[in-house]
Amino acid sequence: AQSVTQLDSQVPVFEEAPVELRCNYSSSVSVYLFWYVQYPNQGLQLLLKYLSGSTLVKGINGFEAEFNKSQTSFHLRKPSVHISDTAEYFCAVSRMDSSYKLIFGSGTRLLVRP
Amino acid sequence: EPEVTQTPSHQVTQMGQEVILRCVPISNHLYFYWYRQILGQKVEFLVSFYNNEISEKSEIFDDQFSVERPDGSNFTLKIRSTKLEDSAMYFCASRAGQFLGTQYFGPGTRLTVL
């Protein structure tokens, strides 16, 4: 079985500061990794995904994430955040099977302050 | 840009009543999903649907739940006899069908069971 851990339930940060949202996963088989963002009163939007190849993945809105197989981590980073980045961020994994269902972490609320 | 839509945005029902949550996936997508998020908890996979049948379901998806694609455009989740613990946000998602294509999520339906 797979599981995803997001240790930080909330991360407060000042505008234009860098941020890292942590994600660790557990799986006995190879998985694919995703970060989704949820803005208030909206659905989940894909930020980026890692399938294979380069371990550094770039996504939308200036976000990037690095896959670290030895540490089973997929941390999300942004060098300079904006007020508009305030949202809930979800890390998720999927294994190659017939349905590609997503298994989510508990989410991290990023709160950007002016 | 095509998007997944869900109706209603908020549904209030009495315990024991049947509810139907509706989703309109992106038109050329072939794989469909329902997830739910109980307040303060993780987003959880419920069921996946492909080629007019369930391809995978979770332990949560018991006999009280059913899914249907009645007319080639709508994708519905029915809960036959709602329980208090069914109160949650329900998300529909769809995927085009290419190898590990992105799952696109709707804005969700908040179900409140009284």
CSV table of C-alpha atoms in Angstrom, one decimal:
chain,number,residue,atom,x,y,z
A,1,ALA,CA,0.0,0.0,0.0
A,2,GLN,CA,1.1,3.6,-0.6
A,3,SER,CA,0.9,6.5,1.8
A,4,VAL,CA,1.8,10.2,1.7
A,5,THR,CA,2.8,12.4,4.6
A,6,GLN,CA,2.7,16.1,4.7
A,7,LEU,CA,4.1,17.0,8.1
A,8,ASP,CA,3.3,20.7,7.9
A,9,SER,CA,-0.4,21.5,8.2
A,10,GLN,CA,0.2,25.2,7.8
A,11,VAL,CA,3.2,27.2,6.6
A,12,PRO,CA,3.1,31.0,7.1
A,13,VAL,CA,5.6,33.0,5.0
A,14,PHE,CA,6.1,36.6,4.1
A,15,GLU,CA,5.6,37.8,0.5
A,16,GLU,CA,8.7,37.4,-1.7
A,17,ALA,CA,10.3,34.9,0.7
A,18,PRO,CA,11.2,31.4,-0.5
A,19,VAL,CA,9.1,28.5,0.6
A,20,GLU,CA,9.4,24.7,0.8
A,21,LEU,CA,6.4,22.4,1.4
A,22,ARG,CA,7.5,18.9,2.5
A,23,CYS,CA,6.1,15.6,1.2
A,24,ASN,CA,7.3,12.1,2.0
A,25,TYR,CA,5.8,9.0,0.6
A,26,SER,CA,5.9,5.3,1.4
A,27,SER,CA,5.5,2.6,-1.2
A,28,SER,CA,6.7,-0.9,-1.9
A,29,VAL,CA,6.5,-0.3,-5.7
A,30,SER,CA,7.5,2.6,-7.9
A,31,VAL,CA,5.1,5.5,-7.9
A,32,TYR,CA,4.4,8.6,-9.8
A,33,LEU,CA,4.3,11.9,-7.8
A,34,PHE,CA,2.1,14.9,-8.0
A,35,TRP,CA,1.4,18.3,-6.4
A,36,TYR,CA,-2.1,19.8,-6.6
A,37,VAL,CA,-3.2,23.2,-5.4
A,38,GLN,CA,-6.7,24.2,-4.2
A,39,TYR,CA,-7.6,27.8,-4.1
A,40,PRO,CA,-10.6,28.8,-2.0
A,41,ASN,CA,-13.9,27.5,-3.3
A,42,GLN,CA,-12.2,25.8,-6.3
A,43,GLY,CA,-11.3,22.3,-7.3
A,44,LEU,CA,-7.8,20.7,-7.3
A,45,GLN,CA,-5.4,22.0,-10.0
A,46,LEU,CA,-2.3,20.2,-11.0
A,47,LEU,CA,0.9,22.1,-10.2
A,48,LEU,CA,3.4,19.6,-11.5
A,49,LYS,CA,4.1,15.9,-11.7
A,50,TYR,CA,7.1,13.5,-11.8
A,51,LEU,CA,6.8,10.4,-14.0
A,52,SER,CA,10.4,9.6,-14.8
A,53,GLY,CA,13.7,11.3,-16.0
A,54,SER,CA,15.1,14.4,-14.5
A,55,THR,CA,14.4,14.5,-10.7
A,56,LEU,CA,13.8,18.3,-10.8
A,57,VAL,CA,10.4,19.1,-12.1
A,58,LYS,CA,9.1,22.5,-13.0
A,59,GLY,CA,5.4,23.4,-12.8
A,60,ILE,CA,3.1,26.3,-13.2
A,61,ASN,CA,3.2,29.5,-11.3
A,62,GLY,CA,7.0,29.3,-10.7
A,63,PHE,CA,6.8,26.1,-8.5
A,64,GLU,CA,9.3,23.3,-8.8
A,65,ALA,CA,9.8,20.0,-7.0
A,66,GLU,CA,12.6,17.5,-6.6
A,67,PHE,CA,12.2,13.8,-6.4
A,68,ASN,CA,14.5,12.1,-4.0
A,69,LYS,CA,14.2,8.3,-4.2
A,70,SER,CA,16.6,7.5,-1.4
A,71,GLN,CA,14.7,9.8,1.0
A,72,THR,CA,11.3,9.0,-0.5
A,73,SER,CA,10.6,12.7,-0.7
A,74,PHE,CA,9.0,15.1,-3.2
A,75,HIS,CA,9.3,18.6,-1.7
A,76,LEU,CA,7.7,21.6,-3.4
A,77,ARG,CA,9.6,24.9,-3.6
A,78,LYS,CA,9.2,28.4,-4.8
A,79,PRO,CA,12.0,31.0,-4.6
A,80,SER,CA,9.7,34.0,-4.1
A,81,VAL,CA,6.0,33.7,-3.1
A,82,HIS,CA,3.1,36.1,-3.9
A,83,ILE,CA,0.0,36.8,-1.9
A,84,SER,CA,-1.9,34.9,-4.6
A,85,ASP,CA,-0.1,31.7,-3.7
A,86,THR,CA,-2.1,31.5,-0.6
A,87,ALA,CA,-3.9,28.1,-1.0
A,88,GLU,CA,-4.0,24.5,0.1
A,89,TYR,CA,-1.3,22.3,-1.4
A,90,PHE,CA,-1.7,18.5,-1.7
A,91,CYS,CA,1.0,16.0,-2.5
A,92,ALA,CA,-0.2,12.8,-4.1
A,93,VAL,CA,1.1,9.5,-5.5
A,94,SER,CA,-0.2,7.0,-8.1
A,95,ARG,CA,1.1,3.6,-9.0
A,96,MET,CA,0.9,2.1,-12.5
A,97,ASP,CA,-2.3,0.1,-12.4
A,98,SER,CA,-5.6,0.0,-14.2
A,99,SER,CA,-7.1,3.1,-12.7
A,100,TYR,CA,-4.2,5.4,-11.8
A,101,LYS,CA,-6.1,6.5,-8.6
A,102,LEU,CA,-4.4,9.2,-6.6
A,103,ILE,CA,-3.5,8.8,-3.0
A,104,PHE,CA,-3.3,12.2,-1.3
A,105,GLY,CA,-1.5,13.6,1.7
A,106,SER,CA,-3.4,15.6,4.3
A,107,GLY,CA,-2.5,18.9,2.7
A,108,THR,CA,-0.5,22.0,3.7
A,109,ARG,CA,-2.0,25.4,3.9
A,110,LEU,CA,0.4,28.1,2.6
A,111,LEU,CA,-0.4,31.4,4.1
A,112,VAL,CA,1.5,34.3,2.4
A,113,ARG,CA,1.5,37.5,4.4
A,114,PRO,CA,2.3,41.0,3.1
B,1,GLU,CA,-10.4,25.9,-21.5
B,2,PRO,CA,-12.5,22.8,-20.9
B,3,GLU,CA,-13.3,22.1,-17.3
B,4,VAL,CA,-15.1,19.5,-15.1
B,5,THR,CA,-18.3,20.9,-13.6
B,6,GLN,CA,-20.3,19.6,-10.6
B,7,THR,CA,-23.8,20.2,-9.4
B,8,PRO,CA,-25.0,21.2,-6.9
B,9,SER,CA,-22.3,23.1,-5.1
B,10,HIS,CA,-23.9,22.4,-1.8
B,11,GLN,CA,-26.5,19.7,-0.9
B,12,VAL,CA,-28.2,19.4,2.4
B,13,THR,CA,-30.1,16.2,3.2
B,14,GLN,CA,-31.7,14.3,6.0
B,15,MET,CA,-30.1,11.0,7.2
B,16,GLY,CA,-31.5,8.1,5.4
B,17,GLN,CA,-32.4,10.0,2.2
B,18,GLU,CA,-30.9,9.3,-1.2
B,19,VAL,CA,-28.7,11.8,-2.9
B,20,ILE,CA,-27.3,12.1,-6.4
B,21,LEU,CA,-24.3,14.1,-7.1
B,22,ARG,CA,-23.7,15.1,-10.7
B,23,CYS,CA,-20.6,15.7,-12.7
B,24,VAL,CA,-19.9,16.7,-16.3
B,25,PRO,CA,-16.4,15.5,-17.2
B,26,ILE,CA,-14.4,17.0,-20.0
B,27,SER,CA,-15.9,15.9,-23.2
B,28,ASN,CA,-13.2,13.7,-24.7
B,29,HIS,CA,-12.1,12.1,-21.5
B,30,LEU,CA,-12.5,8.3,-20.9
B,31,TYR,CA,-11.6,7.8,-17.3
B,32,PHE,CA,-13.7,9.1,-14.4
B,33,TYR,CA,-13.2,9.3,-10.7
B,34,TRP,CA,-14.9,10.3,-7.4
B,35,TYR,CA,-13.0,11.4,-4.4
B,36,ARG,CA,-14.2,12.7,-1.1
B,37,GLN,CA,-12.8,14.9,1.7
B,38,ILE,CA,-14.3,14.9,5.1
B,39,LEU,CA,-13.7,18.2,6.8
B,40,GLY,CA,-10.1,18.3,8.2
B,41,GLN,CA,-9.1,15.0,6.6
B,42,LYS,CA,-7.4,13.8,3.5
B,43,VAL,CA,-8.8,13.6,0.0
B,44,GLU,CA,-9.8,9.9,-0.3
B,45,PHE,CA,-10.3,7.9,-3.5
B,46,LEU,CA,-13.8,6.4,-3.8
B,47,VAL,CA,-14.1,4.8,-7.3
B,48,SER,CA,-12.8,4.9,-10.8
B,49,PHE,CA,-14.9,4.2,-13.9
B,50,TYR,CA,-14.0,3.3,-17.5
B,51,ASN,CA,-15.8,1.9,-20.4
B,52,ASN,CA,-19.1,1.9,-18.5
B,53,GLU,CA,-17.9,-0.1,-15.6
B,54,ILE,CA,-16.1,0.3,-12.3
B,55,SER,CA,-12.4,-0.3,-12.7
B,56,GLU,CA,-11.5,0.1,-9.1
B,57,LYS,CA,-13.2,1.0,-5.8
B,58,SER,CA,-12.1,1.6,-2.3
B,59,GLU,CA,-13.3,0.1,1.0
B,60,ILE,CA,-15.4,3.3,1.5
B,61,PHE,CA,-17.4,2.5,-1.6
B,62,ASP,CA,-19.8,0.0,-0.1
B,63,ASP,CA,-23.2,-1.1,-1.3
B,64,GLN,CA,-24.7,2.3,-0.4
B,65,PHE,CA,-22.8,3.9,-3.2
B,66,SER,CA,-23.2,3.6,-7.0
B,67,VAL,CA,-22.0,5.4,-10.0
B,68,GLU,CA,-23.5,5.8,-13.5
B,69,ARG,CA,-22.8,7.5,-16.8
B,70,PRO,CA,-26.4,7.6,-18.0
B,71,ASP,CA,-26.2,9.7,-21.1
B,72,GLY,CA,-22.6,9.9,-22.3
B,73,SER,CA,-22.0,13.3,-20.7
B,74,ASN,CA,-23.0,13.1,-17.0
B,75,PHE,CA,-21.3,11.0,-14.4
B,76,THR,CA,-23.2,10.6,-11.2
B,77,LEU,CA,-22.6,9.3,-7.7
B,78,LYS,CA,-25.6,8.0,-5.8
B,79,ILE,CA,-25.7,7.4,-2.1
B,80,ARG,CA,-28.8,5.3,-1.4
B,81,SER,CA,-29.3,6.0,2.3
B,82,THR,CA,-27.2,8.7,3.6
B,83,LYS,CA,-25.5,8.6,7.0
B,84,LEU,CA,-24.1,11.4,9.1
B,85,GLU,CA,-20.6,10.3,8.3
B,86,ASP,CA,-21.2,10.8,4.6
B,87,SER,CA,-21.0,14.6,5.2
B,88,ALA,CA,-18.0,15.6,3.1
B,89,MET,CA,-16.8,17.5,0.0
B,90,TYR,CA,-17.1,15.2,-3.0
B,91,PHE,CA,-14.8,15.8,-6.0
B,92,CYS,CA,-15.3,14.4,-9.5
B,93,ALA,CA,-12.3,14.0,-11.8
B,94,SER,CA,-11.7,12.9,-15.3
B,95,ARG,CA,-8.7,11.9,-17.4
B,96,ALA,CA,-8.2,11.7,-21.1
B,97,GLY,CA,-6.8,8.2,-21.3
B,98,GLN,CA,-3.3,8.6,-22.5
B,99,PHE,CA,-0.6,7.2,-20.4
B,100,LEU,CA,-0.9,8.7,-16.9
B,101,GLY,CA,-2.7,11.7,-18.3
B,102,THR,CA,-3.5,14.5,-15.8
B,103,GLN,CA,-6.7,14.1,-13.7
B,104,TYR,CA,-8.8,17.2,-13.9
B,105,PHE,CA,-10.9,18.0,-10.9
B,106,GLY,CA,-14.2,19.7,-10.5
B,107,PRO,CA,-14.9,22.3,-7.8
B,108,GLY,CA,-16.7,19.8,-5.6
B,109,THR,CA,-20.1,19.3,-4.0
B,110,ARG,CA,-20.4,19.9,-0.3
B,111,LEU,CA,-22.8,17.3,1.1
B,112,THR,CA,-24.2,17.9,4.6
B,113,VAL,CA,-26.2,15.1,6.2
B,114,LEU,CA,-28.4,16.2,9.1
